[in-house]
XYZ file of C-alpha atoms in Angstrom:
528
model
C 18.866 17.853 -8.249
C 22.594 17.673 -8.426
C 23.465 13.648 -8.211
C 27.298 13.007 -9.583
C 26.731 9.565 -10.497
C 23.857 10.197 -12.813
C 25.206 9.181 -15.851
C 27.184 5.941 -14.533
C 26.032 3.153 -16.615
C 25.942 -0.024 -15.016
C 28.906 -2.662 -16.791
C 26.518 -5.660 -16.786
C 24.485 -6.588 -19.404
C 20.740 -6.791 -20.048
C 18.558 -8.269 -16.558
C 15.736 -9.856 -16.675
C 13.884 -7.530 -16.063
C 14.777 -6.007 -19.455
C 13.559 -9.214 -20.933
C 10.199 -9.870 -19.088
C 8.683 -6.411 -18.063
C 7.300 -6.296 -14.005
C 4.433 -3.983 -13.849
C 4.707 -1.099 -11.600
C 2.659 -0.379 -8.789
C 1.565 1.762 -6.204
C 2.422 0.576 -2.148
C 0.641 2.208 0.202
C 3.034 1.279 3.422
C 6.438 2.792 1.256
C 4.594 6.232 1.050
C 6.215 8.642 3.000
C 3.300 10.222 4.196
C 2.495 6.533 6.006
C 6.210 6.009 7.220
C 6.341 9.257 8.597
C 3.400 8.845 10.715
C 4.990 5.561 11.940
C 7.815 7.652 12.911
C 6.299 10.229 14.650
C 4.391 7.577 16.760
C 7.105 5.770 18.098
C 8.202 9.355 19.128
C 10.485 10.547 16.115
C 10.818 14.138 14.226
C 11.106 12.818 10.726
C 10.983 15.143 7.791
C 7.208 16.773 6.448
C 6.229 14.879 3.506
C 5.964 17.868 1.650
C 9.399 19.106 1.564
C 11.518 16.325 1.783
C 14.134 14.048 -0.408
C 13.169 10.060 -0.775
C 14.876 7.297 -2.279
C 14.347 3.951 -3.557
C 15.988 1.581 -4.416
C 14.893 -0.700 -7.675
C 12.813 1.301 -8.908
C 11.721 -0.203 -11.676
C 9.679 1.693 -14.092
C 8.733 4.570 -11.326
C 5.191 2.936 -10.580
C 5.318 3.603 -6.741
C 7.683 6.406 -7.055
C 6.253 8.737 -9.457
C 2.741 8.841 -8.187
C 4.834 10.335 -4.822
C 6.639 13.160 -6.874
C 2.925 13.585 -8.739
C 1.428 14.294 -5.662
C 4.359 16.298 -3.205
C 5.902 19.187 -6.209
C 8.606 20.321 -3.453
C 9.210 17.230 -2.518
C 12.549 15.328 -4.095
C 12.329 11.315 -5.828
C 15.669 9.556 -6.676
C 14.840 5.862 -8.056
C 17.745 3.633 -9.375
C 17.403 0.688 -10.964
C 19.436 -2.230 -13.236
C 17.383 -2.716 -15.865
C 17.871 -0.031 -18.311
C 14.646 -0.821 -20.377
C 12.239 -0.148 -17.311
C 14.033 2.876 -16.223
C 13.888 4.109 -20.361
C 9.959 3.522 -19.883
C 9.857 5.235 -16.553
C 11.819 8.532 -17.960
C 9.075 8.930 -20.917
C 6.161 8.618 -17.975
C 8.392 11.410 -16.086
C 8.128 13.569 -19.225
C 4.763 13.025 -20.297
C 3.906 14.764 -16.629
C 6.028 17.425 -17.106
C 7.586 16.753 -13.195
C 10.878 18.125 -12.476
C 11.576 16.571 -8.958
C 11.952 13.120 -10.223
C 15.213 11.461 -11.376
C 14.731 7.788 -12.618
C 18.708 6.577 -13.086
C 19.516 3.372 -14.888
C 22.167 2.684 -12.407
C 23.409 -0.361 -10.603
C 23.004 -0.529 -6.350
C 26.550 -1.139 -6.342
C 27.177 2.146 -7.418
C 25.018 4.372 -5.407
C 26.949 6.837 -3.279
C 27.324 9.992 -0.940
C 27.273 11.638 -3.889
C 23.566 11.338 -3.915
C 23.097 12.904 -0.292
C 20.990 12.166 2.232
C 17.235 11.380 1.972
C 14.436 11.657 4.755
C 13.500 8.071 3.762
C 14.923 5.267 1.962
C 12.565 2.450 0.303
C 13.721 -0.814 -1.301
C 10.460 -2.899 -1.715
C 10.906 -6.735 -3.132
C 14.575 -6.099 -3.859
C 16.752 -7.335 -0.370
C 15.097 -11.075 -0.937
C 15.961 -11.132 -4.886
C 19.688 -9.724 -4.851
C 23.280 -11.716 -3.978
C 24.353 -11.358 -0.531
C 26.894 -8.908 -1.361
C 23.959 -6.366 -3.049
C 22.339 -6.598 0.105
C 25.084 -5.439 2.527
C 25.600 -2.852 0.147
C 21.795 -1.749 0.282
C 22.409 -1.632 4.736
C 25.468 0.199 3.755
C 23.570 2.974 1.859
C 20.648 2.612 4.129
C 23.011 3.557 6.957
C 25.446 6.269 4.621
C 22.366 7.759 2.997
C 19.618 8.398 5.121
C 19.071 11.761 7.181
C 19.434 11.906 10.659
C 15.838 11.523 11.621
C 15.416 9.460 8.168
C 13.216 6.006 8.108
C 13.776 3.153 6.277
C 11.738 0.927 4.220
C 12.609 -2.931 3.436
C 10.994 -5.484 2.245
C 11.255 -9.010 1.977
C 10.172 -12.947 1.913
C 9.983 -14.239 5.740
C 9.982 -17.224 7.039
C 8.644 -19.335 8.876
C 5.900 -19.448 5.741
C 8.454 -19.165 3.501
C 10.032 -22.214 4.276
C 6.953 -23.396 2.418
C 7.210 -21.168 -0.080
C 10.346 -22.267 -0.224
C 9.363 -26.123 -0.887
C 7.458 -25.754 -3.964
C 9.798 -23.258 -5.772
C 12.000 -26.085 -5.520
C 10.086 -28.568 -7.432
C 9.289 -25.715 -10.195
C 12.700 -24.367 -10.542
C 13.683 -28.284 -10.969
C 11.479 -28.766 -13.458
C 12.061 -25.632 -15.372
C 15.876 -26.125 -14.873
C 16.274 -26.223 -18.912
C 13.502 -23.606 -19.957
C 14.370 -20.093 -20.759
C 11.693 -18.371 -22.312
C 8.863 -16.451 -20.066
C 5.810 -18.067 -21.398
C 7.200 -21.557 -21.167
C 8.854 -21.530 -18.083
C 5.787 -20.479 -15.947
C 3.294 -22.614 -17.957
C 5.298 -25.584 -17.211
C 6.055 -23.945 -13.500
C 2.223 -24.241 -12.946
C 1.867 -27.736 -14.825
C 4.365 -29.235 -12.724
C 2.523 -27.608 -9.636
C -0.673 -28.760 -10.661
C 0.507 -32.688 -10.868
C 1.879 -32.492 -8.035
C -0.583 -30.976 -5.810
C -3.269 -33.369 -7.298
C -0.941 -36.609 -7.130
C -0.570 -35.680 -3.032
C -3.230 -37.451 -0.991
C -5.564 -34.851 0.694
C -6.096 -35.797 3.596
C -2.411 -35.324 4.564
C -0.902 -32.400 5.990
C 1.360 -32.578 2.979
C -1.592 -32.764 0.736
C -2.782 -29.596 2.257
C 0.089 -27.410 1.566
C 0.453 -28.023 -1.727
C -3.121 -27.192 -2.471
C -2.597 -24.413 -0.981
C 0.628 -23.549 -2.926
C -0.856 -24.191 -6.231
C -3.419 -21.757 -5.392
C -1.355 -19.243 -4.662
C 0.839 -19.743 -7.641
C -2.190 -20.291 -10.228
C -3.739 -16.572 -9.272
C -0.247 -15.145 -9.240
C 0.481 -12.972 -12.491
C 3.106 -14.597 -14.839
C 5.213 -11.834 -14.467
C 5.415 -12.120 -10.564
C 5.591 -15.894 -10.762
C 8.507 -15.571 -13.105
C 10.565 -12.858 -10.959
C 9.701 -13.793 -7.748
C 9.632 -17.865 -7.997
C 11.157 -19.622 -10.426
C 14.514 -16.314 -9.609
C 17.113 -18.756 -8.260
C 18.872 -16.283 -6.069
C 15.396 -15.734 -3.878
C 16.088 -15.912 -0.542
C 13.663 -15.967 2.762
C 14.651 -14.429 6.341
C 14.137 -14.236 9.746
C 13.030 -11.333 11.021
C 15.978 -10.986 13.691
C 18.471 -12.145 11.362
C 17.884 -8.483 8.341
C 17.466 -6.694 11.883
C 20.645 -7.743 13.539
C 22.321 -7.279 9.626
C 21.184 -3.533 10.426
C 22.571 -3.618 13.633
C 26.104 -4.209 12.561
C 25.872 -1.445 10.240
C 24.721 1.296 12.600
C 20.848 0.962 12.282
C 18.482 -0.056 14.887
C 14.661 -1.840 13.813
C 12.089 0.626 14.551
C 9.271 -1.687 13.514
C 6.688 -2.943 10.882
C 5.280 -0.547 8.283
C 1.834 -2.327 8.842
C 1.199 -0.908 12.461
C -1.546 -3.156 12.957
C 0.663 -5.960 12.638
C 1.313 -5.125 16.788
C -2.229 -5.178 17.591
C -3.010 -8.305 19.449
C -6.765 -8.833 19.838
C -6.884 -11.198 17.148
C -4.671 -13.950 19.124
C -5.746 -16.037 22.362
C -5.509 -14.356 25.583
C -2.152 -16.850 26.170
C -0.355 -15.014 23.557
C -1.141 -11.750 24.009
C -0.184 -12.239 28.001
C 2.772 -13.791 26.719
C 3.808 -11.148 24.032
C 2.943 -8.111 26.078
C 5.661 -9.219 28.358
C 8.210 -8.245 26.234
C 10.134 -4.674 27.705
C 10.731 -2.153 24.601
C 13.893 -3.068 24.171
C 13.492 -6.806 22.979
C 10.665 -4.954 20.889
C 12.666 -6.687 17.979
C 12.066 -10.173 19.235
C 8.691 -9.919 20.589
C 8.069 -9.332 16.568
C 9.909 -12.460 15.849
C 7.895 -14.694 18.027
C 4.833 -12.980 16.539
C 5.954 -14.398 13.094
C 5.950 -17.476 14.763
C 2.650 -17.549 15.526
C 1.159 -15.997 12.691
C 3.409 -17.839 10.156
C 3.973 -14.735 8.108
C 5.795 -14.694 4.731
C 6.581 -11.420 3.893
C 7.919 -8.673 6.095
C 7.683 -4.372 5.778
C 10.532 -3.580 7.888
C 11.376 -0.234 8.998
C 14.935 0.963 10.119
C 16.248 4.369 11.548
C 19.633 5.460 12.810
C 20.627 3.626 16.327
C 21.514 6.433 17.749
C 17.369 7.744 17.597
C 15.938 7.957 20.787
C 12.709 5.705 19.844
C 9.454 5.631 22.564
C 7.386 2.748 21.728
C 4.497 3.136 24.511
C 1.795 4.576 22.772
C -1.278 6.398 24.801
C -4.777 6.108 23.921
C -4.984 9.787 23.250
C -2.279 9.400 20.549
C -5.227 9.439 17.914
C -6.140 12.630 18.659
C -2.851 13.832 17.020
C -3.602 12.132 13.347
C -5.984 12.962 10.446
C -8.542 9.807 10.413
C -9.585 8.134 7.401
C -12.327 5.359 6.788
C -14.325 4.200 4.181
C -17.311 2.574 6.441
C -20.754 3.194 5.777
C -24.186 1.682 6.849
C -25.700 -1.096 5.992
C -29.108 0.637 6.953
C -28.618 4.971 6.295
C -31.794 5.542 8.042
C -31.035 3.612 11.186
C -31.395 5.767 14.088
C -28.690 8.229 15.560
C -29.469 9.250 18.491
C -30.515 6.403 21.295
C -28.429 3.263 21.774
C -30.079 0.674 19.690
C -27.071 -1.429 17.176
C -26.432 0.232 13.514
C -24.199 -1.772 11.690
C -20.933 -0.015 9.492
C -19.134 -2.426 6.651
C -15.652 -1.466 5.251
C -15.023 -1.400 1.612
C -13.203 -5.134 2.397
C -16.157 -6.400 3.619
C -15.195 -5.934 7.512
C -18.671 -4.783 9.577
C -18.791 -3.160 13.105
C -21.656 -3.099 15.312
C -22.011 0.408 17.213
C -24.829 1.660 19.810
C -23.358 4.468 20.831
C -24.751 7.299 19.337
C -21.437 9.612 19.229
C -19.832 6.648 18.041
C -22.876 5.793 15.038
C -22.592 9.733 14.378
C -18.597 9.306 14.139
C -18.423 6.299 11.657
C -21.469 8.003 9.688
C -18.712 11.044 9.444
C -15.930 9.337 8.235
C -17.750 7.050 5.550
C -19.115 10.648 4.255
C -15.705 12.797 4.195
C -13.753 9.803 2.598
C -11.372 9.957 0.736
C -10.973 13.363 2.810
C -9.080 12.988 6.680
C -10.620 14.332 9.246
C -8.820 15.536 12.033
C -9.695 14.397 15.509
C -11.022 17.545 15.857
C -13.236 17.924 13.219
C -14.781 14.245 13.365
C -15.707 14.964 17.188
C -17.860 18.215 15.984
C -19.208 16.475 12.939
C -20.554 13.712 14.723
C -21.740 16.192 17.485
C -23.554 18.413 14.625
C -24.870 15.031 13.256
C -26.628 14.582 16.555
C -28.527 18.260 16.641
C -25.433 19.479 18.839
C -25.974 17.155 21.735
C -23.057 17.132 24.074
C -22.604 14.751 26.176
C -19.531 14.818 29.168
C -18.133 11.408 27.659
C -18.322 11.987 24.067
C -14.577 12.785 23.710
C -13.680 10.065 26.005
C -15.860 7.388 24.112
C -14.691 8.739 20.809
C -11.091 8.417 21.811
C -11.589 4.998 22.930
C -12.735 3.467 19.786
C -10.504 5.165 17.935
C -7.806 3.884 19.502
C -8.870 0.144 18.698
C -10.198 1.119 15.403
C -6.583 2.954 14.219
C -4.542 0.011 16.324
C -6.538 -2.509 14.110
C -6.581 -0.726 11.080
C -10.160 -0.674 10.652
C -9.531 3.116 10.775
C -6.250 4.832 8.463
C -4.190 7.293 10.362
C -2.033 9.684 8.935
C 0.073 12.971 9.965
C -0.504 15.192 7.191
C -3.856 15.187 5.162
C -3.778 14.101 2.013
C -4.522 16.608 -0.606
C -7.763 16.088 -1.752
C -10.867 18.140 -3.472
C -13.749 18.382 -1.048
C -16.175 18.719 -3.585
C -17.287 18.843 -6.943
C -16.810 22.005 -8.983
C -18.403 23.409 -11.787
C -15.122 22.231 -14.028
C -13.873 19.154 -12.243
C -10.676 17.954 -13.017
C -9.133 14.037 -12.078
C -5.533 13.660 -11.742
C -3.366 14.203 -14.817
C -1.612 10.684 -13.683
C -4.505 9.216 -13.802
C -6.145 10.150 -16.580
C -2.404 9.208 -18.279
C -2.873 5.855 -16.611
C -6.217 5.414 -18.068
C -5.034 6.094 -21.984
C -3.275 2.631 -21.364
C -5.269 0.206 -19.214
C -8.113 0.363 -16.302
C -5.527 0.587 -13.560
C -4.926 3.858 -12.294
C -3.514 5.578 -8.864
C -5.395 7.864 -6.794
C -4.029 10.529 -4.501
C -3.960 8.236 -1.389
C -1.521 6.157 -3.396
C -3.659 3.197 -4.038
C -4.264 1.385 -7.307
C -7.760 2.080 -8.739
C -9.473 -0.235 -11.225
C -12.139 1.465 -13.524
C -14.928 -0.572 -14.574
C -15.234 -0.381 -18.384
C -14.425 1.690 -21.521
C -16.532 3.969 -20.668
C -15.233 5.247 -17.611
C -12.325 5.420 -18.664
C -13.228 8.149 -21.499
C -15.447 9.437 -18.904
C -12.339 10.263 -16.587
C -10.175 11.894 -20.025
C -13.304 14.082 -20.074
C -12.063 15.550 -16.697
C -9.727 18.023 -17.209
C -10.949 21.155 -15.810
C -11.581 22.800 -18.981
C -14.845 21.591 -19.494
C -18.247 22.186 -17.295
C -20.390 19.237 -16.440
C -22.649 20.150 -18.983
C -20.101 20.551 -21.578
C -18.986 16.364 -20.163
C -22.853 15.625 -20.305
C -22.832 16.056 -24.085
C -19.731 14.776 -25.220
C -21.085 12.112 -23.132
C -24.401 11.524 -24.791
C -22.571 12.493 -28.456
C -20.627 9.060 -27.880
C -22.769 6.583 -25.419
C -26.531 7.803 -26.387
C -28.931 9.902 -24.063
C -28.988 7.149 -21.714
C -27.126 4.754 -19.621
C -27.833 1.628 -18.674
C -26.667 0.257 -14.967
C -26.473 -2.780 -13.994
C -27.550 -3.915 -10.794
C -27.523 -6.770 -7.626
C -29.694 -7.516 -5.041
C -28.378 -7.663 -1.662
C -27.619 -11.703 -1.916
C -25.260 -10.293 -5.131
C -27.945 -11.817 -7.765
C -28.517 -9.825 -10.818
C -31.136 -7.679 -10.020
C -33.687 -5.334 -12.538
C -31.085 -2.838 -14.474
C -31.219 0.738 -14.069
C -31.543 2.999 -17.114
C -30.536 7.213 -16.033
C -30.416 10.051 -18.038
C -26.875 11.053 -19.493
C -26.830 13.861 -16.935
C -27.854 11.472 -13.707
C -25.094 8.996 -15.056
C -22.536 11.645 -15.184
C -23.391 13.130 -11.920
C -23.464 9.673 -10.671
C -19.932 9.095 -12.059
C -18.618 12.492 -10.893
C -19.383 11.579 -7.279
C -17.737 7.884 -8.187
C -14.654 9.913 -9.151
C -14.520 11.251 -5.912
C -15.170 8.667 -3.948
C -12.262 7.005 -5.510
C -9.501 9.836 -4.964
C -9.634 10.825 -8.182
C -10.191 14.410 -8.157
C -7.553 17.653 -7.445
C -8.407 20.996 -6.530
């Protein structure tokens, strides 16, 4: 990786981002993997994930960019970033892996470039929002200079029309913080402030109501966050139409959000979806806008390409057969039955349910919950469910199963990608978690599994559980080390199906680590 300006030190001094460390973190819509498949719907040819170059802009310490190079070895990660401090912590999580298609560069925006080439797809998530106006036509300068020919681009940033409220009570904090410097201080006071306020307003006004609200938010936000992203004085909202037509000048035309379900419409009154669906393609743009509108959204996942991409937004029904499908659903009653049409009822791991009679459709859901975190291919989910069923074929089954796939990967009750992500099918004899995760889980319960999500592990415990996995040791060999340092059992705690405690569960060191193993893989843990 041959990048001329990897050395250039930025000539300002320390940020503060040097001064008050923001944790890194995995984004599922930046992966490439996701933005290609957004591509390739609206009728692009963008680069496989797993040979191409990516880069991203603010970096920080690598926490959404390194778990990418972790998981694509042929694949090439360029991150820049201002603050030297985060990028120094970033380099020593770079060599601690051992990865050699990762470059973290303490360098400024300003600075970047055709020296570092083209990339197959740019990302700048929370930067474009927190950056002077004259950082930010740079960034659609190198958006436009830097990407590839059939390259995507990722943005993010605060939107309005929410924002505007947003907008309202980061001006009474930054007031009253005006004089404060220090981290601690400035967003204790930023929630005090917040907290008189919101209680002084009279309820029962719409006035009232929104600061509620905005206290809320800000009291569950992490000090870190509140401190970069609020109380920043250079934080600045848009309009949708107003970063698009910005891209527009500079050769780049707005392809569309990174959350595809974000177009899906069922959720609004049959008014506004008449009134939406009205729009041609090419005011795709503005039919977006006036969504905003209606939703009030705050934050927007933009995604760019070169204007001179011929883009096809009219997407089929059969378009899912062309994806790997991914669900976590299961039943709320397993032994419901398959095969005739009475209701068995799925739930998603956020709580979501679904009510399904048919039985293709019962076998199809029953499929997915059991292969996650694996895709299945269209393909593959059709004969599972078929095999589910004692091999009944029926003339509609593809038909039916199209249809609610459709819906299902249009809402995003259903995850739809166009390459699998690697993941072990099973458990072997010596299993072995992720390397970055087990890292990760030296230093806190947050870790990042291999469909670039953040992971929380429960307790101690697991978390020397998952160092045990390296692939050098069998289960057994785990099972004792296990019962050398918890005892030769394991006590589980339980809930009743209204969540009240329920009667604990003691197992046997070997049922708890079996138990665990097939936790592990649930969770994306585990590499072949």
């Amino acid at each position: 990786m041959n990048i001329q300006s990897e050395h250039r030190q930025p000539v300002t001094g320390p940020t503060p981002y040097d001064e008050v460390y923001y944790p890194g973190h995995v984004y599922g819509l930046t992966h490439p993997n996701h933005l290609a498949t957004i591509a390739t719907v609206y009728g692009m040819q963008p680069a496989p994930v797993e040979h191409c170059r990516v880069l991203e802009l603010g970096c920080g310490v690598g926490g959404n960019l390194l778990p990418m190079a972790f998981q694509y070895p042929d694949s090439e990660f360029v991150g820049v970033d201002l603050s030297g401090v985060t990028i120094a912590r970033g380099q020593q999580n770079i060599a601690t892996l051992g990865l050699n298609n990762i470059k973290l560069l303490h360098c400024d925006i300003m600075n970047v470039d055709t020296s570092f080439g083209k990339f197959d797809y740019i990302i700048a998530h929370g930067v474009y929002s927190w950056v002077p106006p004259h950082v930010r036509e740079k960034m659609m300068a190198i958006f436009k200079q830097n990407l590839a020919p059939r390259g995507v681009c990722y943005v993010s940033y605060n939107a309005h029309p929410f924002s505007h409220l947003r907008d309202m009570v980061r001006d009474m904090m930054r007031y009253h913080t005006r004089r404060l410097t220090g981290m601690k201080e400035k967003v204790g006071q930023a929630r005090a402030i917040l907290k008189f306020l919101s209680e002084g307003s009279k309820a029962n006004t719409v006035h009232g109501a929104i600061m509620r609200d905005q206290y809320n938010r800000v009291l569950k936000a992490p000090d870190e966050l509140l401190f970069h992203d609020d109380l920043d004085d250079d934080a600045t909202a848009f309009l949708l139409h107003e970063v698009a037509e910005d891209a527009g000048r500079h050769g780049l035309q707005y392809l569309g959000d990174s959350h595809f379900a974000r177009r899906y419409l069922a959720g609004h009154s049959e008014e506004v979806r008449a009134t939406l669906q009205r729009f041609p393609e090419s005011e795709f743009m503005a039919r977006d806008q006036y969504q905003d509108f209606v939703d009030g959204n705050g934050f927007r996942r933009t995604l760019f390409c070169h204007d001179d991409v011929s883009v096809n937004r009219q997407i089929d029904v059969d378009f899912v057969r062309r994806y790997h499908l991914l669900s976590t659903t299961s039943p709320l009653d397993p032994e419901a039955c398959l095969t005739d049409d009475s209701p068995m009822e799925f739930e998603n791991h956020d709580g979501s349910r679904i009510t399904v009679t048919n039985p293709i459709l019962k076998a199809a859901h029953l499929c997915l919950g059991r292969a996650w975190p694996r895709a299945l291919s269209f393909s593959e989910l059709l004969d599972g469910a078929r095999a589910l069923l004692d091999g009944r074929r029926a003339n509609d089954d593809e038909r039916a199963l199209t249809d609610a796939m459709y819906i299902l990967a249009c809402s995003g009750e259903v995850s739809f990608l166009v390459s699998p992500p690697f993941l072990l099918k099973e458990v072997t004899d010596h299993p072995q978690a992720s390397l970055l995760a087990r890292k990760q889980s030296q230093t806190g319960p947050l870790v990042t599994n291999l469909l670039h999500q953040t992971v929380q592990l429960e307790d101690d415990r697991t978390r020397y559980f998952l160092q045990l996995l390296d692939g050098a040791r069998t289960i057994d060999q785990i099972t004792a080390e296990m019962t050398e340092a918890f005892g030769s059992t394991i006590r589980i705690e339980q809930k009743d199906k209204d969540g009240s405690p329920a009667e604990p569960l003691w197992l046997s060191t070997r049922e708890s680590v079996e138990r665990s193993l097939a936790m592990v893989s649930k969770l994306g843990l585990l590499v072949a």
